[in-house]
Tab-separated table of C-alpha atoms and ligand atoms in Angstrom:
chain	number	residue	atom	x	y	z
A	66	MET	CA	131.119	97.860	99.997
A	67	LEU	CA	132.185	96.653	96.531
A	68	THR	CA	135.118	98.412	94.923
A	69	TRP	CA	135.957	98.675	91.237
A	70	PRO	CA	138.291	96.467	89.146
A	71	ARG	CA	141.988	96.669	89.976
A	72	PRO	CA	144.080	97.923	87.049
A	73	GLN	CA	147.036	95.770	86.026
A	74	ILE	CA	150.298	97.260	87.175
A	75	PRO	CA	153.229	96.200	84.980
A	76	GLN	CA	156.535	95.073	86.500
A	77	LEU	CA	159.478	97.439	86.135
A	78	PRO	CA	163.189	96.741	86.272
A	79	GLY	CA	164.795	97.694	89.602
A	80	ARG	CA	163.056	99.419	92.450
A	81	GLY	CA	161.933	102.941	93.375
A	82	ASP	CA	163.312	105.074	96.213
A	83	PRO	CA	161.486	105.584	99.536
A	84	VAL	CA	158.631	108.017	98.927
A	85	ARG	CA	158.694	111.369	100.682
A	86	VAL	CA	155.626	113.561	101.007
A	87	ARG	CA	154.896	116.845	102.718
A	88	ASP	CA	153.209	116.365	106.067
A	89	THR	CA	150.774	119.260	106.163
A	90	SER	CA	150.856	119.258	109.986
A	91	THR	CA	154.532	120.176	110.159
A	92	GLY	CA	155.244	121.393	106.619
A	93	GLU	CA	158.182	118.948	106.518
A	94	LEU	CA	159.069	116.495	103.767
A	95	VAL	CA	159.063	113.088	105.428
A	96	VAL	CA	159.265	109.445	104.380
A	97	ALA	CA	155.591	108.539	103.989
A	98	ALA	CA	155.905	105.004	105.406
A	99	THR	CA	159.052	103.612	106.946
A	100	GLY	CA	158.077	99.928	107.333
A	101	ASP	CA	157.599	97.041	104.892
A	102	ALA	CA	153.875	97.712	104.988
A	103	ALA	CA	152.461	101.139	104.143
A	104	THR	CA	148.995	102.100	105.365
A	105	LEU	CA	146.809	104.830	103.899
A	106	TYR	CA	143.349	106.158	104.613
A	107	VAL	CA	141.812	108.571	102.112
A	108	CYS	CA	138.471	110.170	102.848
A	109	GLY	CA	135.962	108.996	100.261
A	110	ILE	CA	133.023	110.695	98.595
A	111	THR	CA	129.660	111.777	99.881
A	112	PRO	CA	127.636	110.284	97.038
A	113	TYR	CA	125.034	112.893	96.203
A	114	ASP	CA	126.531	114.175	92.969
A	115	ALA	CA	128.906	112.626	90.448
A	116	THR	CA	132.698	112.772	90.553
A	117	HIS	CA	134.023	116.177	89.604
A	118	LEU	CA	137.586	116.971	88.628
A	119	GLY	CA	138.459	118.040	92.185
A	120	HIS	CA	137.550	114.605	93.516
A	121	ALA	CA	139.392	112.969	90.623
A	122	ALA	CA	142.521	115.048	91.321
A	123	THR	CA	142.495	114.089	94.999
A	124	TYR	CA	142.123	110.346	94.315
A	125	ILE	CA	144.737	110.456	91.553
A	126	ALA	CA	147.180	112.174	93.955
A	127	PHE	CA	146.903	109.324	96.465
A	128	ASP	CA	146.945	106.801	93.616
A	129	LEU	CA	150.439	108.092	92.809
A	130	LEU	CA	151.423	107.434	96.418
A	131	VAL	CA	150.050	103.866	96.295
A	132	ARG	CA	151.883	103.190	93.017
A	133	SER	CA	155.199	104.632	94.241
A	134	TRP	CA	155.013	102.692	97.503
A	135	ARG	CA	154.521	99.466	95.548
A	136	ASP	CA	157.384	100.370	93.259
A	137	ALA	CA	159.596	100.904	96.329
A	138	GLY	CA	158.778	97.320	97.360
A	139	GLN	CA	156.306	98.158	100.136
A	140	ARG	CA	153.125	96.236	100.771
A	141	VAL	CA	150.259	98.713	100.631
A	142	ARG	CA	147.060	98.586	102.615
A	143	TYR	CA	144.670	101.298	101.532
A	144	ALA	CA	141.329	102.023	103.195
A	145	SER	CA	138.610	104.462	102.214
A	146	ASN	CA	134.988	105.186	103.013
A	147	VAL	CA	131.777	106.318	101.387
A	148	THR	CA	129.740	108.794	103.434
A	149	ASP	CA	126.494	107.191	102.331
A	150	VAL	CA	124.344	108.840	104.968
A	151	ASP	CA	124.872	112.496	105.871
A	152	ASP	CA	123.003	115.816	105.952
A	153	PRO	CA	123.829	117.008	102.396
A	154	LEU	CA	122.910	113.621	100.917
A	155	LEU	CA	119.576	113.588	102.785
A	156	GLU	CA	118.890	117.190	101.751
A	157	ARG	CA	119.603	116.454	98.077
A	158	ALA	CA	117.425	113.334	98.172
A	159	LEU	CA	114.564	115.323	99.691
A	160	ALA	CA	114.937	118.174	97.191
A	161	THR	CA	114.946	115.865	94.163
A	162	GLY	CA	112.347	113.368	95.397
A	163	VAL	CA	114.769	110.434	95.126
A	164	GLY	CA	115.220	107.986	97.998
A	165	TRP	CA	118.475	108.719	99.833
A	166	ARG	CA	119.619	105.088	99.538
A	167	ASP	CA	118.917	105.062	95.792
A	168	LEU	CA	120.786	108.342	95.323
A	169	ALA	CA	123.792	107.003	97.241
A	170	ILE	CA	123.838	103.688	95.351
A	171	GLU	CA	123.556	105.413	91.978
A	172	GLN	CA	126.287	107.972	92.674
A	173	THR	CA	128.629	105.448	94.303
A	174	ALA	CA	128.333	103.287	91.164
A	175	LEU	CA	129.055	106.253	88.908
A	176	PHE	CA	132.103	107.115	91.026
A	177	ALA	CA	133.374	103.532	90.635
A	178	GLU	CA	133.009	103.813	86.852
A	179	ASP	CA	134.921	107.091	86.838
A	180	MET	CA	137.712	105.649	88.995
A	181	THR	CA	137.934	102.586	86.733
A	182	ALA	CA	138.172	104.758	83.644
A	183	LEU	CA	140.844	106.937	85.255
A	184	GLY	CA	142.926	103.888	86.225
A	185	VAL	CA	142.788	104.514	89.985
A	186	VAL	CA	143.851	101.521	92.101
A	187	PRO	CA	140.883	100.654	94.347
A	188	PRO	CA	141.142	100.624	98.152
A	189	ASP	CA	141.688	97.261	99.861
A	190	VAL	CA	139.141	98.176	102.528
A	191	TYR	CA	136.108	100.136	101.355
A	192	THR	CA	133.480	100.805	103.998
A	193	GLY	CA	130.209	102.676	103.796
A	194	ALA	CA	129.118	104.891	106.681
A	195	VAL	CA	125.884	102.905	106.961
A	196	GLU	CA	127.634	99.549	107.251
A	197	SER	CA	129.986	100.969	109.885
A	198	ILE	CA	127.168	102.130	112.191
A	199	PRO	CA	127.352	99.244	114.719
A	200	ALA	CA	131.122	99.772	115.114
A	201	VAL	CA	130.716	103.553	115.379
A	202	ALA	CA	127.926	103.270	117.973
A	203	HIS	CA	130.206	100.952	119.961
A	204	ALA	CA	133.012	103.512	119.780
A	205	VAL	CA	130.714	106.330	120.918
A	206	ARG	CA	129.632	104.228	123.911
A	207	ASP	CA	133.328	103.636	124.698
A	208	LEU	CA	134.028	107.384	124.568
A	209	LEU	CA	131.072	108.058	126.861
A	210	ALA	CA	132.281	105.426	129.309
A	211	ALA	CA	135.800	106.903	129.205
A	212	GLY	CA	134.486	110.368	130.062
A	213	ALA	CA	135.507	111.733	126.649
A	214	ALA	CA	131.927	112.405	125.518
A	215	TYR	CA	128.709	113.784	126.973
A	216	ARG	CA	125.001	114.041	126.306
A	217	VAL	CA	123.442	117.341	125.355
A	218	GLU	CA	120.099	116.993	127.058
A	219	ALA	CA	118.833	120.466	126.252
A	220	PRO	CA	116.507	120.508	123.260
A	221	ASP	CA	117.596	122.597	120.293
A	222	ALA	CA	115.618	125.603	119.033
A	223	ALA	CA	113.080	123.356	117.331
A	224	GLY	CA	112.559	121.400	120.525
A	225	HIS	CA	114.298	118.272	119.168
A	226	GLY	CA	117.431	116.388	119.916
A	227	ARG	CA	117.398	115.316	123.511
A	228	GLY	CA	120.383	113.136	124.101
A	229	ASP	CA	122.673	113.929	121.173
A	230	ILE	CA	126.227	112.883	122.066
A	231	TYR	CA	129.192	115.234	121.685
A	232	ALA	CA	132.931	114.691	122.105
A	233	ASP	CA	134.521	116.602	124.978
A	234	LEU	CA	137.574	118.108	123.313
A	235	SER	CA	138.934	119.387	126.623
A	236	VAL	CA	140.170	115.860	127.422
A	237	ASP	CA	142.475	115.848	124.371
A	238	PRO	CA	145.637	117.850	125.089
A	239	ASP	CA	146.907	117.216	121.546
A	240	LEU	CA	143.974	118.875	119.812
A	241	GLY	CA	145.272	121.285	117.163
A	242	ARG	CA	148.283	119.279	116.068
A	243	VAL	CA	146.881	118.395	112.641
A	244	ALA	CA	145.936	121.830	111.340
A	245	GLY	CA	147.820	124.112	113.749
A	246	LEU	CA	145.132	126.794	113.701
A	247	ASP	CA	144.344	129.345	116.361
A	248	ARG	CA	140.963	129.264	118.053
A	249	ASP	CA	139.308	131.945	115.925
A	250	GLU	CA	140.356	130.190	112.729
A	251	MET	CA	139.065	126.900	114.096
A	252	LEU	CA	135.722	128.434	115.041
A	253	ALA	CA	135.262	130.033	111.619
A	254	LEU	CA	136.062	126.847	109.685
A	255	PHE	CA	134.023	124.683	112.035
A	256	ALA	CA	130.942	126.816	111.328
A	257	GLU	CA	131.650	126.861	107.586
A	258	ARG	CA	132.257	123.133	107.184
A	259	GLY	CA	129.373	121.319	108.791
A	260	GLY	CA	129.932	122.108	112.496
A	261	ASP	CA	127.362	123.531	114.918
A	262	PRO	CA	129.201	126.015	117.162
A	263	ALA	CA	125.975	127.660	118.311
A	264	ARG	CA	124.257	124.474	119.500
A	265	ALA	CA	122.968	125.134	123.015
A	266	GLY	CA	124.192	122.909	125.801
A	267	LYS	CA	127.650	122.106	124.447
A	268	LEU	CA	130.618	122.482	126.787
A	269	ASP	CA	132.671	124.110	124.029
A	270	PRO	CA	131.424	125.496	120.691
A	271	LEU	CA	134.002	123.312	118.887
A	272	ASP	CA	132.871	120.026	120.441
A	273	PRO	CA	131.808	117.796	117.535
A	274	LEU	CA	128.727	115.635	117.222
A	275	LEU	CA	129.301	111.904	117.744
A	276	TRP	CA	125.719	110.602	117.684
A	277	ARG	CA	122.610	112.440	116.512
A	278	ARG	CA	119.363	111.205	117.992
A	279	GLU	CA	116.587	110.323	115.623
A	280	ARG	CA	114.624	113.254	114.161
A	281	PRO	CA	111.250	112.952	112.435
A	282	GLY	CA	111.679	111.984	108.790
A	283	GLU	CA	115.377	111.090	109.138
A	284	PRO	CA	116.845	107.591	108.938
A	285	ALA	CA	117.983	106.174	112.276
A	286	TRP	CA	119.647	103.039	113.620
A	287	ASP	CA	119.670	101.343	116.989
A	288	GLY	CA	122.518	102.722	119.073
A	289	GLY	CA	121.899	100.604	122.180
A	290	GLU	CA	122.135	102.864	125.220
A	291	LEU	CA	122.718	105.843	122.877
A	292	GLY	CA	119.151	105.531	121.634
A	293	SER	CA	118.209	105.404	117.965
A	294	GLY	CA	120.031	107.857	115.729
A	295	ARG	CA	122.967	108.157	113.367
A	296	PRO	CA	126.684	108.888	113.712
A	297	GLY	CA	128.496	112.183	113.375
A	298	TRP	CA	130.922	112.557	110.478
A	299	HIS	CA	134.383	112.643	112.087
A	300	ILE	CA	133.892	109.581	114.277
A	301	GLU	CA	132.959	107.535	111.186
A	302	CYS	CA	136.330	108.053	109.540
A	303	ALA	CA	138.159	107.470	112.847
A	304	VAL	CA	136.451	104.111	113.330
A	305	ILE	CA	136.620	102.993	109.688
A	306	ALA	CA	140.350	103.786	109.583
A	307	ARG	CA	140.981	102.067	112.916
A	308	ASP	CA	139.076	98.928	111.919
A	309	GLY	CA	140.499	98.812	108.406
A	310	LEU	CA	144.133	99.597	109.128
A	311	GLY	CA	144.740	99.473	112.868
A	312	LEU	CA	146.233	102.391	114.795
A	313	PRO	CA	148.474	104.169	114.242
A	314	PHE	CA	148.518	104.143	110.454
A	315	ASP	CA	150.888	105.997	108.146
A	316	VAL	CA	148.977	108.575	106.119
A	317	GLN	CA	145.553	110.169	106.310
A	318	GLY	CA	144.706	111.978	103.119
A	319	GLY	CA	142.039	113.964	101.370
A	320	GLY	CA	141.493	117.367	99.850
A	321	ALA	CA	142.746	120.462	101.698
A	322	ASP	CA	139.157	121.293	102.665
A	323	LEU	CA	139.290	118.357	105.103
A	324	ARG	CA	142.318	119.536	107.057
A	325	PHE	CA	140.065	121.292	109.544
A	326	PRO	CA	137.787	120.320	111.104
A	327	HIS	CA	137.480	116.810	109.646
A	328	HIS	CA	141.020	115.485	109.958
A	329	GLU	CA	141.747	117.387	113.153
A	330	LEU	CA	138.687	115.926	114.848
A	331	SER	CA	138.818	112.405	113.392
A	332	THR	CA	142.436	112.238	114.561
A	333	SER	CA	141.412	113.447	118.005
A	334	HIS	CA	138.706	110.757	118.180
A	335	ALA	CA	141.136	108.036	117.050
A	336	ARG	CA	143.636	109.165	119.686
A	337	LEU	CA	141.073	108.941	122.467
A	338	LEU	CA	139.668	105.632	121.255
A	339	ASP	CA	142.958	103.825	121.514
A	340	ALA	CA	144.847	106.060	123.919
A	341	GLY	CA	147.428	106.377	121.195
A	342	GLN	CA	147.705	107.929	117.798
A	343	GLY	CA	145.641	108.203	114.634
A	344	ALA	CA	147.520	108.918	111.424
A	345	ARG	CA	151.287	109.486	111.709
A	346	ILE	CA	151.121	112.142	109.011
A	347	HIS	CA	148.539	114.060	107.030
A	348	VAL	CA	148.733	114.815	103.337
A	349	HIS	CA	146.329	117.137	101.572
A	350	ALA	CA	145.640	117.652	97.907
A	351	GLY	CA	145.115	121.215	96.713
A	352	LEU	CA	141.659	122.312	95.702
A	353	VAL	CA	140.631	122.406	92.086
A	354	GLY	CA	138.521	125.360	91.080
A	355	LEU	CA	136.524	126.551	88.141
A	356	HIS	CA	136.550	130.254	87.219
A	357	GLY	CA	138.398	131.067	90.445
A	358	GLU	CA	136.038	129.282	92.848
A	359	LYS	CA	136.503	125.903	94.524
A	360	MET	CA	134.653	123.244	92.552
A	361	SER	CA	132.011	121.918	94.916
A	362	LYS	CA	128.773	120.044	94.827
A	363	SER	CA	127.121	122.653	97.007
A	364	ARG	CA	128.165	125.516	94.666
A	365	GLY	CA	127.266	123.479	91.600
A	366	ASN	CA	130.245	124.748	89.537
A	367	LEU	CA	131.257	121.267	88.466
A	368	VAL	CA	133.091	119.691	85.588
A	369	LEU	CA	132.118	116.042	85.889
A	370	VAL	CA	134.410	113.226	84.842
A	371	SER	CA	131.384	111.273	83.609
A	372	ARG	CA	130.288	114.232	81.468
A	373	LEU	CA	133.720	114.512	79.829
A	374	ARG	CA	133.686	110.762	79.219
A	375	ALA	CA	130.206	110.944	77.706
A	376	LEU	CA	131.504	113.623	75.345
A	377	GLY	CA	134.083	111.102	74.133
A	378	GLU	CA	137.094	112.388	76.048
A	379	ASN	CA	139.824	109.789	76.553
A	380	PRO	CA	140.082	109.261	80.349
A	381	MET	CA	143.861	109.007	79.989
A	382	ALA	CA	143.883	112.570	78.639
A	383	ILE	CA	141.827	113.663	81.674
A	384	ARG	CA	144.328	111.905	83.932
A	385	LEU	CA	147.282	113.555	82.170
A	386	ALA	CA	145.632	116.974	82.441
A	387	ILE	CA	145.304	116.471	86.201
A	388	LEU	CA	148.882	115.172	86.505
A	389	SER	CA	150.227	118.313	84.845
A	390	HIS	CA	149.543	120.090	88.185
A	391	HIS	CA	151.399	119.299	91.391
A	392	TYR	CA	148.916	117.635	93.734
A	393	ALA	CA	149.536	120.033	96.615
A	394	SER	CA	148.806	123.235	94.709
A	395	ASP	CA	145.399	124.782	94.184
A	396	TRP	CA	144.593	125.206	90.508
A	397	ASP	CA	141.810	126.134	88.162
A	398	TRP	CA	140.474	123.721	85.557
A	399	THR	CA	140.467	125.098	82.024
A	400	GLY	CA	139.931	123.422	78.676
A	401	ALA	CA	143.503	124.382	77.738
A	402	ASP	CA	144.916	121.726	80.095
A	403	LEU	CA	142.911	119.105	78.313
A	404	ASP	CA	144.103	120.259	74.873
A	405	LEU	CA	147.713	119.999	76.041
A	406	ALA	CA	147.074	116.597	77.619
A	407	ARG	CA	145.523	115.222	74.428
A	408	ALA	CA	148.535	116.384	72.407
A	409	ARG	CA	150.945	114.920	74.978
A	410	LEU	CA	149.124	111.574	74.996
A	411	GLU	CA	149.219	111.392	71.222
A	412	ARG	CA	152.971	112.263	71.184
A	413	TRP	CA	153.786	109.649	73.807
A	414	GLN	CA	151.751	107.015	71.957
A	415	ARG	CA	153.676	107.694	68.751
A	416	ALA	CA	156.991	107.694	70.615
A	417	VAL	CA	156.464	104.238	72.156
A	418	SER	CA	155.200	102.671	68.936
A	419	GLY	CA	158.608	101.439	67.703
A	420	ASN	CA	160.549	98.386	68.864
A	421	GLY	CA	163.650	100.401	69.552
A	422	GLY	CA	164.345	103.864	70.872
A	423	PRO	CA	166.612	105.994	73.019
A	424	ASP	CA	167.882	104.326	76.176
A	425	ALA	CA	165.173	104.604	78.840
A	426	THR	CA	167.289	103.912	81.934
A	427	ALA	CA	167.720	107.574	82.863
A	428	THR	CA	164.051	108.300	82.075
A	429	LEU	CA	162.810	105.594	84.425
A	430	ALA	CA	165.169	106.861	87.128
A	431	ALA	CA	163.990	110.448	86.607
A	432	VAL	CA	160.296	109.494	86.800
A	433	ARG	CA	160.942	107.520	89.977
A	434	ALA	CA	162.986	110.339	91.506
A	435	ALA	CA	160.310	112.931	90.693
A	436	LEU	CA	157.516	110.888	92.229
A	437	SER	CA	159.473	109.952	95.328
A	438	ALA	CA	160.075	113.671	95.962
A	439	ASP	CA	156.564	114.655	97.087
A	440	LEU	CA	154.789	113.007	94.141
A	441	ASP	CA	156.031	115.575	91.644
A	442	ALA	CA	153.987	114.447	88.652
A	443	PRO	CA	154.742	117.536	86.510
A	444	ALA	CA	158.483	116.749	86.779
A	445	ALA	CA	157.776	113.105	85.902
A	446	LEU	CA	155.803	114.182	82.808
A	447	ALA	CA	158.680	116.448	81.783
A	448	ALA	CA	161.126	113.520	81.991
A	449	VAL	CA	158.910	111.406	79.726
A	450	ASP	CA	158.551	114.370	77.340
A	451	VAL	CA	162.332	114.538	76.964
A	452	TRP	CA	162.508	110.849	76.058
A	453	ALA	CA	159.514	111.110	73.698
A	454	ASP	CA	161.019	114.122	71.896
A	455	ASP	CA	164.252	112.162	71.399
A	456	ALA	CA	162.380	109.143	70.120
A	457	LEU	CA	160.258	111.197	67.730
A	458	ARG	CA	163.233	113.070	66.351
A	459	ALA	CA	164.307	109.777	64.798
A	460	ASP	CA	160.779	109.363	63.462
A	461	GLY	CA	160.307	105.856	64.859
A	462	THR	CA	163.482	104.550	63.222
A	463	ASP	CA	165.711	104.818	66.317
A	464	SER	CA	166.812	101.286	67.141
A	465	THR	CA	169.478	102.255	69.672
A	466	VAL	CA	167.985	100.149	72.432
A	467	ILE	CA	165.567	97.405	71.504
A	468	GLY	CA	162.767	97.311	74.090
A	469	ALA	CA	163.280	100.864	75.389
A	470	PRO	CA	159.814	102.059	74.264
A	471	GLY	CA	158.299	99.154	76.200
A	472	VAL	CA	160.135	100.212	79.353
A	473	VAL	CA	158.804	103.765	79.021
A	474	SER	CA	155.307	102.568	78.273
A	475	ARG	CA	155.305	100.243	81.306
A	476	ALA	CA	156.813	102.937	83.551
A	477	VAL	CA	154.169	105.464	82.511
A	478	ASN	CA	151.492	102.847	83.165
A	479	ALA	CA	152.837	101.517	86.484
A	480	LEU	CA	153.921	104.798	88.077
A	481	LEU	CA	151.663	107.427	86.535
A	482	GLY	CA	148.656	105.212	85.822
A	483	VAL	CA	148.559	106.340	82.191
A	484	ARG	CA	147.877	103.505	79.746
A	485	LEU	CA	149.345	104.361	76.341
B	238	5CA	N1	132.820	112.168	102.425
B	238	5CA	C1	133.629	113.283	102.839
B	238	5CA	C2	134.962	112.833	103.388
B	238	5CA	S1	134.794	111.652	104.689
B	238	5CA	C3	133.841	114.268	101.683
B	238	5CA	O1	134.515	115.248	101.881
B	238	5CA	N2	133.251	113.933	100.533
B	238	5CA	S2	133.315	114.855	99.211
B	238	5CA	O2	132.555	114.119	98.222
B	238	5CA	O3	132.902	116.169	99.503
B	238	5CA	O4	134.805	114.908	98.777
B	238	5CA	C4	135.495	113.730	98.417
B	238	5CA	C5	137.002	114.008	98.384
B	238	5CA	O5	137.303	114.961	97.374
B	238	5CA	C6	137.533	114.584	99.707
B	238	5CA	O6	138.830	114.051	99.937
B	238	5CA	C7	137.602	116.071	99.404
B	238	5CA	O7	138.577	116.709	100.195
B	238	5CA	C8	137.974	116.075	97.946
B	238	5CA	N3	137.529	117.298	97.233
B	238	5CA	C9	136.300	117.856	97.255
B	238	5CA	N4	136.264	118.984	96.495
B	238	5CA	C10	137.512	119.112	95.961
B	238	5CA	C11	138.126	120.074	95.080
B	238	5CA	N5	137.451	121.103	94.559
B	238	5CA	N6	139.432	119.887	94.758
B	238	5CA	C12	140.137	118.841	95.247
B	238	5CA	N7	139.614	117.903	96.084
B	238	5CA	C13	138.317	118.041	96.430
B	239	ZN	ZN1	136.561	111.359	106.097
């Protein structure tokens, strides 16, 4: 799949510290990647509606990680997916009379435009669910052969579905290590987030679908001995991450809504596929809401990035509004954030407009320190504010350090992704 243009990342003097993030599995702050190479998989969009601010916040959170890793001198390999065939996409296509492929292509393109405008570094490996189908079917056959999956022969209530393939979770003793939930919590979230606990014929209500046999009116692909059908959701991300990064990889990320079941089950699949480990750690962005409810395509309470852009909003102000919240917290979008962000952007632009200004050495160090401590963007913004206030106090005439405004401007661009 094609990505979007890579933003230029300016060089900075010196080097950042090793980046620590909170592993949501253990609650501990840990070094996100210990080697020279850092590997990241972030769950991509299901392209049936345009990018809302929740999506943008999640991708900007992991963009901070990518930028800080690079600044710390690590080589980054970043993989992501596009869930370009799935139940909600097919349902939306049917309801609106648009072909599902056309809907996916259109929304994936709009997402790329939004990411470009917001200055998000694109993934190095970007794989659509559809293009991954041969690899996923292969993996499902491997799981069947290994005794980690089974066929549900019994037809469902509508009389369809002979031969759907499910993962047998009882063969994975490490199940539960990602989200740490008890069984009742798992069952409730599984039902709420796309699972089918009541499907007759499963060995355990939590067992997830790996391969869905063809149904009338639904797209299907040749699965070899699996029969024609399409993959389940969790196995797609397991296989795309494995093929794009190798196993184990450092960080699996996404919004907090993916912690269970998606990341729990994709990690379980990855573990069984390679008799090893999936992601070393999991990092989750908080959920962005509107009027107290999670922003979601299914609820329809969306503030779209493309809509704000069409209204003339500067994407850098949108990015700054998002960065004024710590990535891990849940927060509600309000217009007030955007007003503050616009004012901050304008102040910073004025502050970097001179040739000279207050020494920026401590500011660069403070921005780096904030980001390397669990990507604390609000603290990084505060450090830049302090420098900007100093610079503006002299009304652009401060010539203490020639070149200091350039250092701040490049630091804000390279580390925070905000072009002044
Ligand atoms: N395609 C799957 C992942 S494989 C999916 O969840 N797609 S999505 O379009 O629903 O979401 C894309 C990304 O945005 C996911 O990482 C999801 O966790 C995140 N996300 C969705 N809603 C919000 C929200 N309100 N706040 C923050 N992040 C969100
Ligand atoms: Zn995913």
